[in-house]
């Protein structure tokens, strides 16, 4: 019994330990729970920090930029781009009128995706009225606080970089001029809200005329960009006129303009009657030819024809000519067919009177390497010689001519001309300038001219000789009546007057209306045969006309093309097609 | 007897510990929530516009709440001088403009310091 009581007491003592342990477990469990809960709370804080960090990183992924601002229909038209990867929610737009110092704030609700842009901001919801002549600043703010700003400056308040290019800077009168007007907006943070309109004022001293062909339109000019405006117009006026161009913009800032000058210059080389030789030949001498046609009869070992090269110096330094050659080419390769025979050419120099030779068949040459001929600036020199025709075995309808000049500025050649020869008796037909209207005088060496001079703006009588240098009394060697002397008077030569010359063999003279290129053609019909003097010999007829030279600022050489259009009294009739290209030097004074 | 004493003491100890833990838990919860809200607060000074009306100088301080909890602006200081303390609630993602009155001179740099009730702060320099 005692043992059972003791066992029971021991059992209760163990129970209290168990109960105490249970309480301890409860307390420890509660503490552990609190500790775990505290860790969860800490985790919430950490999550919030991460969330905020992500938010801040997202802000970095917004890269807003105002890429354009214009005024359209009196309202703002803003283009905004987001170069970042995250979408941007635009919430506020601030507009400050910098002139009146007024600020306006607009609530906006626009989303711009990453790497996208949005336009027409300010056109509606809200519609923001802007003046295109007022300075503004603009700020746009996104929901995440990212800000972008820019300024609006009207063209009247910003100095723009301007340049004007005249193409070409030296213009041939009557030719087109192109003006390129470049306007650059070097500002990186300011927009010009309205399109800019170029303006151009043109003036000349002394006067000239402009005919507009192309005028530029208005254009927007974004910051950092350059816009080009182009004008094309024809400029016409006297030689030496200075053109002044003043380009700017409508409502431009005071003093914001550019001035450029151009020069009207008729020629620095030479001017052909039908072809205006322009600035492309400024440094290249022009070579012109005087040739007979026909080049007489084959086998005549007596009479000579005049051949000449007129060389115009186009630049303002002296030009030295050391050698010239005239080559004749036939498609007939027979050895007996020689339009010009070296051994019998009998070449005689006129100007200069020495240095001439026929080095081989078909070639005439003047050479003087030790004492070259010097041509003054803008002047013309005619190399003139006379030579006997060669021997051909058949009619030569077109004998090609090639001339070459060797100068201290290089060698220059000209082809594309031809003469002809008859196999039996035929005239040696020529046309050339002369300094007399006495026909018998005009056919002598010293009166055969390739160039003449005129004073600027002054009138002068020009004598043109038609001659047959075949001296036999053969009826076939005559130029038939009814042929035409055709003279192309160069551009800008005016007041063409032709005295009556019926008694001297020109029955019908016509001055055609001025051609589109400015040249004027005289057509004179000779009413008598030429080349049939009693007993044989040379015969010529002199046609003359009066003309006023153009006004030039510096000496200029114009070129007058002259040729014959008729027939020889051969059987069958053979073409008479002699030609001459003559230099007319127009001096400022003292010619 | 001993069992009863252990039971009474244990019950008391458990009750005390629960109460103590509960109070601590509440304090931690409050503190954590406060810190979390503070962390989640985010705002920017969107714009400060200085102007005058008559003889009085003002500045319109526009504050945008860029966080995701509402904030309450408690103070605005300019150059470390309190110029406003009225209190202004700003909901998440919204902006409010607060007009503060103080003297400013043109073309001077002004230090604008904005505080919330949770003590979030933004301090920026603006040119008047």
PDB file of C-alpha atoms in Angstrom, chain A residues 171 173 177 201-211 233-238 240-246 260-264:
ATOM      1  CA  UNK A 171      27.690  84.244-116.222  1.00  0.00           C
ATOM      2  CA  UNK A 173      24.677  87.181-120.672  1.00  0.00           C
ATOM      3  CA  UNK A 177      22.112  81.435-113.202  1.00  0.00           C
ATOM      4  CA  UNK A 201      16.690  90.757-104.062  1.00  0.00           C
ATOM      5  CA  UNK A 202      18.666  91.072-107.257  1.00  0.00           C
ATOM      6  CA  UNK A 203      20.337  94.154-108.572  1.00  0.00           C
ATOM      7  CA  UNK A 204      22.893  95.048-111.191  1.00  0.00           C
ATOM      8  CA  UNK A 205      25.364  97.801-111.764  1.00  0.00           C
ATOM      9  CA  UNK A 206      24.783  99.035-114.400  1.00  0.00           C
ATOM     10  CA  UNK A 207      21.368  97.676-115.229  1.00  0.00           C
ATOM     11  CA  UNK A 208      20.499  94.179-116.360  1.00  0.00           C
ATOM     12  CA  UNK A 209      17.431  92.018-116.746  1.00  0.00           C
ATOM     13  CA  UNK A 210      16.417  88.897-114.858  1.00  0.00           C
ATOM     14  CA  UNK A 211      13.857  86.347-115.949  1.00  0.00           C
ATOM     15  CA  UNK A 233      16.774  82.645-113.616  1.00  0.00           C
ATOM     16  CA  UNK A 234      18.188  84.097-116.757  1.00  0.00           C
ATOM     17  CA  UNK A 235      20.516  87.040-116.448  1.00  0.00           C
ATOM     18  CA  UNK A 236      20.971  89.325-119.376  1.00  0.00           C
ATOM     19  CA  UNK A 237      22.865  92.543-119.664  1.00  0.00           C
ATOM     20  CA  UNK A 238      25.960  94.208-120.944  1.00  0.00           C
ATOM     21  CA  UNK A 240      31.036  93.439-117.261  1.00  0.00           C
ATOM     22  CA  UNK A 241      27.846  94.068-115.308  1.00  0.00           C
ATOM     23  CA  UNK A 242      28.149  93.134-111.647  1.00  0.00           C
ATOM     24  CA  UNK A 243      25.118  91.344-110.232  1.00  0.00           C
ATOM     25  CA  UNK A 244      24.419  91.615-106.530  1.00  0.00           C
ATOM     26  CA  UNK A 245      22.217  89.091-104.752  1.00  0.00           C
ATOM     27  CA  UNK A 246      20.889  89.643-101.253  1.00  0.00           C
ATOM     28  CA  UNK A 260      26.882  87.473-102.965  1.00  0.00           C
ATOM     29  CA  UNK A 261      27.990  88.904-106.267  1.00  0.00           C
ATOM     30  CA  UNK A 262      28.190  87.567-109.779  1.00  0.00           C
ATOM     31  CA  UNK A 263      29.584  88.905-113.011  1.00  0.00           C
ATOM     32  CA  UNK A 264      28.036  89.097-116.407  1.00  0.00           C
TER      33      UNK A 264
END
